[in-house]
Coordinates of C-alpha atoms in Angstrom, one line a residue:
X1 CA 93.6 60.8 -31.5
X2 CA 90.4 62.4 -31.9
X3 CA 86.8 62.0 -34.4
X4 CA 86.8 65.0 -36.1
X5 CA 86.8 63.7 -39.7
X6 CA 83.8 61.3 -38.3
X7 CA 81.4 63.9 -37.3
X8 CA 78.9 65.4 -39.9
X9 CA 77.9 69.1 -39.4
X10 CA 75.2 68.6 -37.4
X11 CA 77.2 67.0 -35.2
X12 CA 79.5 69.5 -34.6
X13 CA 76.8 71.6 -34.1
X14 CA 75.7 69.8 -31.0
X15 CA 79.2 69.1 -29.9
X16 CA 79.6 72.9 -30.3
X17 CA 76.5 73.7 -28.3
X18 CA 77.6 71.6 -25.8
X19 CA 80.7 73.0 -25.4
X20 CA 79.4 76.6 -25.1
X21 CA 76.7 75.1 -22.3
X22 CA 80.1 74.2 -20.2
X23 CA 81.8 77.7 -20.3
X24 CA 77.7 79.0 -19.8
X25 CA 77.9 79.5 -16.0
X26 CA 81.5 80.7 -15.7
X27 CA 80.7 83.2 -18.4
X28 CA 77.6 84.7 -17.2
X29 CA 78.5 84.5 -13.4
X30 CA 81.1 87.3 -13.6
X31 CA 79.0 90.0 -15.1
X32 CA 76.3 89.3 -12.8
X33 CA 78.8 89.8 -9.8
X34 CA 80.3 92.9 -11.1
X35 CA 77.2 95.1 -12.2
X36 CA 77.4 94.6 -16.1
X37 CA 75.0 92.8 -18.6
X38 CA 75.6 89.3 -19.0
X39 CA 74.1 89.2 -22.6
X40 CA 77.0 91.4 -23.3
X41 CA 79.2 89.4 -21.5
X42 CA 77.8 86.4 -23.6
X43 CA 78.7 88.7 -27.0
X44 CA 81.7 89.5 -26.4
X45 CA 83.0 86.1 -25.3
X46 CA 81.9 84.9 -28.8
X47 CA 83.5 88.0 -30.7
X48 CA 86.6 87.5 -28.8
X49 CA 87.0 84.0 -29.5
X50 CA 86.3 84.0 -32.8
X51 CA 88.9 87.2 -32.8
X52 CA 91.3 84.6 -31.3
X53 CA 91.1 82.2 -33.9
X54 CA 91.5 84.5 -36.8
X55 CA 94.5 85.6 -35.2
X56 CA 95.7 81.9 -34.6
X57 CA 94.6 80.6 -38.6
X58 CA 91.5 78.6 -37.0
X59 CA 94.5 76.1 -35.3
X60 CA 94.0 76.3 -31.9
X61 CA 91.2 75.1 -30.2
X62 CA 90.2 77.7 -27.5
X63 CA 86.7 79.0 -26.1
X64 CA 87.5 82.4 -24.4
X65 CA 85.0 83.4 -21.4
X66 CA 85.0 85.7 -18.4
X67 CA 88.3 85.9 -16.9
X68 CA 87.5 85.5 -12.7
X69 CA 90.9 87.4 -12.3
X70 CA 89.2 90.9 -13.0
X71 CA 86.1 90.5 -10.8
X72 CA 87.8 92.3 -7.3
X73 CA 89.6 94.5 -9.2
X74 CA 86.4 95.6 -11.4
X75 CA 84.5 96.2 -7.9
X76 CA 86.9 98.4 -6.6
X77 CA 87.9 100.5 -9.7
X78 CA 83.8 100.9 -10.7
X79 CA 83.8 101.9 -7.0
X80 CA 86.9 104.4 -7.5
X81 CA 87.0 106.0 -11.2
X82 CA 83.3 104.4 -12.5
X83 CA 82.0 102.2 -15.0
X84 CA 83.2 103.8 -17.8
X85 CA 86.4 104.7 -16.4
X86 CA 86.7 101.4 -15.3
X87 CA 86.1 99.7 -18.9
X88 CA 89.2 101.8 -20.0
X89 CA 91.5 100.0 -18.1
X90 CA 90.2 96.8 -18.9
X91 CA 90.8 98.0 -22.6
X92 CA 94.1 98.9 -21.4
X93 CA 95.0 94.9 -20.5
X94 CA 95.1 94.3 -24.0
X95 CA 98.6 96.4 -23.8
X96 CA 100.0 93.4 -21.0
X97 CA 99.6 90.5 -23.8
X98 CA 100.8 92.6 -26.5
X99 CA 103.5 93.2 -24.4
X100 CA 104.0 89.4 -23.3
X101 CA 103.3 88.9 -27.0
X102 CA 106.0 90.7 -28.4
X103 CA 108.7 89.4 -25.6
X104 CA 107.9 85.8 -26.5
X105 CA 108.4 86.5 -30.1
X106 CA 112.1 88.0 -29.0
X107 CA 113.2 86.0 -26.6
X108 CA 111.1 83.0 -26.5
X109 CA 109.2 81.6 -23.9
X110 CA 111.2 80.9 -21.2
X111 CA 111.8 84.9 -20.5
X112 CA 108.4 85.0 -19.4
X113 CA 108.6 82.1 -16.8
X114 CA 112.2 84.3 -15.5
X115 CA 109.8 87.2 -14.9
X116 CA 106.9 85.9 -13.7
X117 CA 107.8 82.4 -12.1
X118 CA 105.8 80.7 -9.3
X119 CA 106.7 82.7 -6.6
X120 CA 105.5 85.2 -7.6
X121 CA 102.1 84.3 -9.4
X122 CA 101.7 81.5 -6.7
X123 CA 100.6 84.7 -4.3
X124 CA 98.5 87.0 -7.0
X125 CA 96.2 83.6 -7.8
X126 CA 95.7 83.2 -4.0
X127 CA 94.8 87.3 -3.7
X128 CA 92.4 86.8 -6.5
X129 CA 90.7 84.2 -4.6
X130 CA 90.8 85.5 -1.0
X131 CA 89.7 89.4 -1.8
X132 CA 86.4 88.1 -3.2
X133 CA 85.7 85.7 0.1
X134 CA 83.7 88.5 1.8
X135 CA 81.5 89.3 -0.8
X136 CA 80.9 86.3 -1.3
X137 CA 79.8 85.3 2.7
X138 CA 77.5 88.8 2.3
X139 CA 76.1 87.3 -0.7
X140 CA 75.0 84.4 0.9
X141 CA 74.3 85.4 4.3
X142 CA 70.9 87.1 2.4
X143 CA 69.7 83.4 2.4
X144 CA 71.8 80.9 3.9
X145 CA 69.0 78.3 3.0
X146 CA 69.5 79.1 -0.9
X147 CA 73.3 79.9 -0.6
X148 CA 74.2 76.2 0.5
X149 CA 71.8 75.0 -2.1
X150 CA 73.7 75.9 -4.6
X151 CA 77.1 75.3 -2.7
X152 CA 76.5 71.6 -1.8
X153 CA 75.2 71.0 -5.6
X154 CA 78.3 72.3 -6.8
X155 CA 80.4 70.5 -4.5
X156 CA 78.5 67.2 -5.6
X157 CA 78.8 67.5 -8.9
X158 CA 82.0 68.5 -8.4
X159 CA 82.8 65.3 -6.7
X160 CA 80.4 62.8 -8.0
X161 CA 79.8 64.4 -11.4
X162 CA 80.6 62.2 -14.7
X163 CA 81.4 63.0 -18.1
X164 CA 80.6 66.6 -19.1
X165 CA 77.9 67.2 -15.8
X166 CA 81.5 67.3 -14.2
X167 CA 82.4 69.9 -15.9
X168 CA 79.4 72.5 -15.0
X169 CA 79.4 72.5 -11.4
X170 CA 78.8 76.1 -11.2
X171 CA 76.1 75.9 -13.9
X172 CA 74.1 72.6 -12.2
X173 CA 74.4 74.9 -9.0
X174 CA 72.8 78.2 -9.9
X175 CA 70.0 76.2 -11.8
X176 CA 69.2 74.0 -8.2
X177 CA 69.4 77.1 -6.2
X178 CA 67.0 79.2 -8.6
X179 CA 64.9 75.8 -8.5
X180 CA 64.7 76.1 -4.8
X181 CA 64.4 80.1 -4.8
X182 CA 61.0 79.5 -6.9
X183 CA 59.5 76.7 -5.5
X184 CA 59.7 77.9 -1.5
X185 CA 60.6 81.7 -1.4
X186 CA 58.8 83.2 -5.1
X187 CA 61.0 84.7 -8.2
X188 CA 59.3 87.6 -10.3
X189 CA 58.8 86.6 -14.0
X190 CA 57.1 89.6 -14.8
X191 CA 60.5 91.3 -15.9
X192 CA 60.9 88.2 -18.0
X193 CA 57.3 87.7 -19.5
X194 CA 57.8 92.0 -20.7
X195 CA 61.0 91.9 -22.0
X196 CA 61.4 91.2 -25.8
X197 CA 62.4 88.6 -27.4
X198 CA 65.3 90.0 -29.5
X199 CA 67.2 92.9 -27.6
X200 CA 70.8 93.9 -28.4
X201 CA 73.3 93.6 -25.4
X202 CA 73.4 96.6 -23.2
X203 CA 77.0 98.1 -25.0
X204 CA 79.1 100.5 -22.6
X205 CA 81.3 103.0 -24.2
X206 CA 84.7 103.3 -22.1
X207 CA 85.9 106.7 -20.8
X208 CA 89.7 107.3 -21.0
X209 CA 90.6 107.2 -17.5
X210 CA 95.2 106.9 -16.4
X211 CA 94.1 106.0 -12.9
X212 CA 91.8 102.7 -14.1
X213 CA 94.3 102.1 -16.7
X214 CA 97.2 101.7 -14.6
X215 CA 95.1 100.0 -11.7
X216 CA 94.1 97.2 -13.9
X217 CA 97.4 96.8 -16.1
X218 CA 99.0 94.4 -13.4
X219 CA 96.3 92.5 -12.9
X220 CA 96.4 91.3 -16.2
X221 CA 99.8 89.2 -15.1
X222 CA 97.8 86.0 -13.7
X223 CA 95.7 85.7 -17.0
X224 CA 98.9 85.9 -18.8
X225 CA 100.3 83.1 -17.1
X226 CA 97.0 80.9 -17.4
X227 CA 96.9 81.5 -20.6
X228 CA 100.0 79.8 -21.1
X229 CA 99.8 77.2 -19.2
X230 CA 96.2 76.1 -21.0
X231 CA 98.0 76.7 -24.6
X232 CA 100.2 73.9 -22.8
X233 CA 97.4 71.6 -21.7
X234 CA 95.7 71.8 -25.5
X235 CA 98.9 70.9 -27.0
X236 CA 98.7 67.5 -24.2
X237 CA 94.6 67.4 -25.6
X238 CA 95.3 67.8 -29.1
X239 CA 98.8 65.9 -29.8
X240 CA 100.3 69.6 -31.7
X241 CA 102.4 71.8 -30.6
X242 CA 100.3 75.1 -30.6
X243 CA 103.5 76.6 -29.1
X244 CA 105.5 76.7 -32.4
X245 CA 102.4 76.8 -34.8
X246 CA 101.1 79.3 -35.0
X247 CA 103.1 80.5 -31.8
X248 CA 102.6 81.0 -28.1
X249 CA 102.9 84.7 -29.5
X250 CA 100.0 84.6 -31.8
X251 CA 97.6 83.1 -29.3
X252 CA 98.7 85.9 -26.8
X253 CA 98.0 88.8 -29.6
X254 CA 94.3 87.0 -30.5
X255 CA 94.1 86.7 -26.2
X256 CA 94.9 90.4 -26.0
X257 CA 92.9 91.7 -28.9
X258 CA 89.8 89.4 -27.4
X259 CA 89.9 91.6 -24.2
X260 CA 90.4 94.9 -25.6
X261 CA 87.2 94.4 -27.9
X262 CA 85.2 93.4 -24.8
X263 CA 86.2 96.1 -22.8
X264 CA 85.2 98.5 -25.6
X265 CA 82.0 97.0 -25.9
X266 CA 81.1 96.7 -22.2
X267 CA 82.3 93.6 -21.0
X268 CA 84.0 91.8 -19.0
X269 CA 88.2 90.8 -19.8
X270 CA 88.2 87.3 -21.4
X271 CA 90.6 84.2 -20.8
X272 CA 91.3 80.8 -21.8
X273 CA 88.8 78.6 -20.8
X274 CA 90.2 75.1 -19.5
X275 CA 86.4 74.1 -18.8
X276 CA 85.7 73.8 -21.9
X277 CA 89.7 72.5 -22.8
X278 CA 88.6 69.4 -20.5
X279 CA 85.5 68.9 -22.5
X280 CA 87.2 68.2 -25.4
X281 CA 89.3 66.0 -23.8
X282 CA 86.0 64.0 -22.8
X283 CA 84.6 64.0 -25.9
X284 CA 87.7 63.6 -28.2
X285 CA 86.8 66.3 -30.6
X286 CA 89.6 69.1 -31.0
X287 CA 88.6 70.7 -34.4
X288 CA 88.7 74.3 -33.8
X289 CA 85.5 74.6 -36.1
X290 CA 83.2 73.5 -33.2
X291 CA 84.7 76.2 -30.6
X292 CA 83.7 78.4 -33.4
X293 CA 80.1 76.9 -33.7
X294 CA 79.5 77.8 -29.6
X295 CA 81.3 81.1 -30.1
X296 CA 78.2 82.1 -32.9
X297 CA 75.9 80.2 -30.8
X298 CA 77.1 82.5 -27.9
X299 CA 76.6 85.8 -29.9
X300 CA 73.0 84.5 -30.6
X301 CA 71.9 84.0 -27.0
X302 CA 73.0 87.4 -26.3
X303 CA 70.6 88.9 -28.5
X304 CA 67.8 87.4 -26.9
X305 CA 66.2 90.0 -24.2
X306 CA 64.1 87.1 -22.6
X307 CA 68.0 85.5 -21.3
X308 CA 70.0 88.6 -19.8
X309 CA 66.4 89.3 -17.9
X310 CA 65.9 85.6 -16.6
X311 CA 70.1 85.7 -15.4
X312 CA 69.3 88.9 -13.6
X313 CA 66.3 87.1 -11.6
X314 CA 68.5 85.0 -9.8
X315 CA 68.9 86.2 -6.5
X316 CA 72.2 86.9 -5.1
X317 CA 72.3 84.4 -2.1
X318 CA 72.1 81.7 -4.6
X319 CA 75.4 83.5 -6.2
X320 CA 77.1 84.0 -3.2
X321 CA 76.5 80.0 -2.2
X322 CA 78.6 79.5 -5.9
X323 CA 81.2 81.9 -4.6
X324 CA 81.9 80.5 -1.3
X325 CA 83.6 77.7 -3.7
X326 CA 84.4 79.3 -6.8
X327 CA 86.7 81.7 -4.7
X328 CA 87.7 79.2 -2.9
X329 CA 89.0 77.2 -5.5
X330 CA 90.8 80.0 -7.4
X331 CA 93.0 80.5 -3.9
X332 CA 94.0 76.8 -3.9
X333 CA 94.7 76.8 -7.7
X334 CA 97.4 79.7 -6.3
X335 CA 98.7 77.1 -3.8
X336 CA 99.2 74.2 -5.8
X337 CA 100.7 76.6 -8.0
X338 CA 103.6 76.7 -5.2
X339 CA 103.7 73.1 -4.4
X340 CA 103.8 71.9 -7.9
X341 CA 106.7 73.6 -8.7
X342 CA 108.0 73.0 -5.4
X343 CA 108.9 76.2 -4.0
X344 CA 110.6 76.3 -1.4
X345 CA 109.2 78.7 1.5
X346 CA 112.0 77.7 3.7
X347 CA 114.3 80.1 1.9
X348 CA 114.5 83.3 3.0
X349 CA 114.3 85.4 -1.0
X350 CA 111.2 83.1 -1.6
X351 CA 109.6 83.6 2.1
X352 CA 110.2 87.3 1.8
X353 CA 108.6 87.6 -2.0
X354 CA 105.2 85.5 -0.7
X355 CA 105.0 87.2 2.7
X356 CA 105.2 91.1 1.3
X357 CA 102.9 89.9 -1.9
X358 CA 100.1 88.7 0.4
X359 CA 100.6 91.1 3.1
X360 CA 100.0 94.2 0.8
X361 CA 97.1 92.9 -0.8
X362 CA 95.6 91.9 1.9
X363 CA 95.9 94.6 4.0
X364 CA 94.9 96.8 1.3
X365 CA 98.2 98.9 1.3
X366 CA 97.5 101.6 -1.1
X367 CA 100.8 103.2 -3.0
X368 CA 99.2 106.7 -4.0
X369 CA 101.3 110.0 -6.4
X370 CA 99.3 112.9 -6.1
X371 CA 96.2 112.0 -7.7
X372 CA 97.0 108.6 -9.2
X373 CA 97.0 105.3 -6.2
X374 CA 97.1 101.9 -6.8
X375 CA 96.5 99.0 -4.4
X376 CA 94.7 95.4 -3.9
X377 CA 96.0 92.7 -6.3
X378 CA 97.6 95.5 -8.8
X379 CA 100.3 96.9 -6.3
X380 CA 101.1 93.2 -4.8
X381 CA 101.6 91.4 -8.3
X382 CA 103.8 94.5 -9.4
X383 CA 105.7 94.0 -5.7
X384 CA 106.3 90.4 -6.6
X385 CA 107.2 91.2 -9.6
X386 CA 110.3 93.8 -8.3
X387 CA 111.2 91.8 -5.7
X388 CA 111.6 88.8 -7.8
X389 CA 114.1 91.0 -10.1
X390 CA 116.1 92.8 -7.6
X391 CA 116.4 90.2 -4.7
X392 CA 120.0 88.3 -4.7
X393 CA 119.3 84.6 -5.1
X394 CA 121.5 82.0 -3.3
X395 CA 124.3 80.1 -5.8
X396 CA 122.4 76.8 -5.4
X397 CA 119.0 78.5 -6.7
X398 CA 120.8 80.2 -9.4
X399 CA 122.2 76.7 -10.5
X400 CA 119.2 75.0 -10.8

């Protein structure tokens, strides 16, 4: 089904390159948004994978990469309990795929989907996209001339884009609207020109905080689920059955190890990348050894000072244009969640489960014990959650 056997080293090496040039954008995009370093970002993306596939025997053939999920969340809790206290919890959302880990390996995969089925992660992928849509229209407004640069690129190479440009519409879109930014309103190199050539990434050492830990804990459901269902769409890539071997619970523990090493180095959560998972579909080439290859070639961009400096110039309207769809998107992805596994909003149990889930995060309902609260996407994917559990379903819905 694939070339692997055909392609020399070099060739990998390009292939592998290439690879890490698709998950590029989406990788450094999030630590931009949320205040940390994307050269750490960059780092800890490659650590994490290759953490992934010593966990998985080398089988699986995964690039992990900012998880998009955490970005809201990581806004608010910096805002609430700090930076530091902030990389604790996200730490902490190693403990959720341990968790799912260990459940799998019990009772198999099908628990999972009776805990956390569409109704009720339908809802949490749409929060994820709709908290973010104001920051990113006060992004944009800064420069609405550079903000729909980047936004109408995106949306063309989104549309018209072939091969792997397709893939990179958020990449081809920050590089016209930096284009555009320096040609017609000026960008300061002078940070760049000063800043050395080899710099280690700016490491943050996490402060033991219960508040951040239990605010970002539930986030970590949607990622789970993602995860999943890309470890599903390899297996349709690759011909194998990653499932059984190594096991949906092994990719889960490499997954959940991946995050707690970035957030103890000062990054960003990480998650399955299905960018780069429709790259290899492109290309053909599965071997896990070229994921590898762009996980060391991501580790050596991130010790290049001149990079993290040069990502930093570009100016947040151009950001906020890629946001307008990126945020977009990630709501939709929620909806088609819902219609592809047909749920059915007439019924009352499956009304009530969306409605409250959307309704308190939202309206930013805040559930608050003396000096612990939790609220936002946390509070309304733990209500979906309960409600799912303890709602009576109707004897035709338990049958199917």
């Amino acid at each position: 089904m694939d070339n692997n056997k055909q392609l020399s080293v070099f060739q990998k090496t390009t292939v592998g390159v290439q690879f890490l040039f698709v998950a590029f954008g989406a990788t450094v995009l999030v630590p931009l948004l949320v205040g940390l370093d994307p050269s750490t970002a960059l780092c800890t993306a490659g650590i994490g994978t290759l953490i992934f596939h010593l966990v998985t025997k080398g089988k699986v053939p995964i690039f992990l990469g900012s998880s998009f999920a955490f970005v809201a969340p990581i806004i608010k809790a910096t805002e609430l309990y700090g930076l530091a206290g902030t990389l604790s919890g996200l730490v902490a959302v190693g403990l959720v795929y341990f968790l799912m880990s260990g459940l799998i390996a019990w009772r198999g995969a099908g628990f999972i989907r009776t805990i956390f089925p569409p109704v009720v992660i339908g809802p949490v992928i749409i929060l994820i996209g709709i908290s973010l849509c104001g920051t990113g229209v006060n992004m944009a407004k800064e420069n609405w001339v550079l903000a729909l640069s980047s936004l109408i690129t995106a949306i063309l190479v989104t549309l018209l884009g072939k091969g792997l440009l397709k893939l990179i519409p958020i990449f081809c879109g920050i590089i016209v609207g930096f284009v555009v930014a320096y040609f017609f309103y000026g960008i300061d190199f002078t940070p760049v020109a000063e800043a050395p050539w080899f710099a280690l990434p700016k490491f943050v050492t996490p402060a033991f905080s219960w508040e951040a830990v239990l605010f970002m804990i539930p986030v970590a459901i949607a990622p789970v689920i993602e995860h999943i269902g890309n470890i599903y769409a390899v297996n349709d890539v690759t011909g194998k059955d990653f499932v059984k071997d190594p096991g949906l619970h092994k990719t889960l523990l490499g997954d959940g190890l991946a995050c707690m090493v970035a957030g103890t180095l000062g990054g960003p959560p990480v998650t399955t990348y299905s960018e780069v998972i429709g790259a290899m579909s492109l290309t053909k080439v599965t071997d896990p050894a070229v994921i590898r290859i762009a996980a060391v070639t991501g580790i050596v961009f991130s010790v290049i000072g001149k990079v993290s400096v040069l990502l930093k110039t570009i100016p947040n309207a151009v950001l906020g244009g890629i946001m307008l769809l990126l945020f977009g998107m990630i709501a939709s992805v929620g909806i088609n969640n819902l219609i592809h596994a047909r749920t059915n909003l007439g019924e009352p149990r499956n009304m009530i489960i969306v409605s409250l889930t959307l309704t308190f995060g939202i309206g930013g309902a805040v559930l608050q014990l003396g000096s612990f609260s939790m609220t936002g996407i946390g509070l309304a994917a733990i209500l979906g959650v309960v409600l799912n559990l303890v709602l009576p379903k109707e004897r035709k819905e338990e049958v199917e």
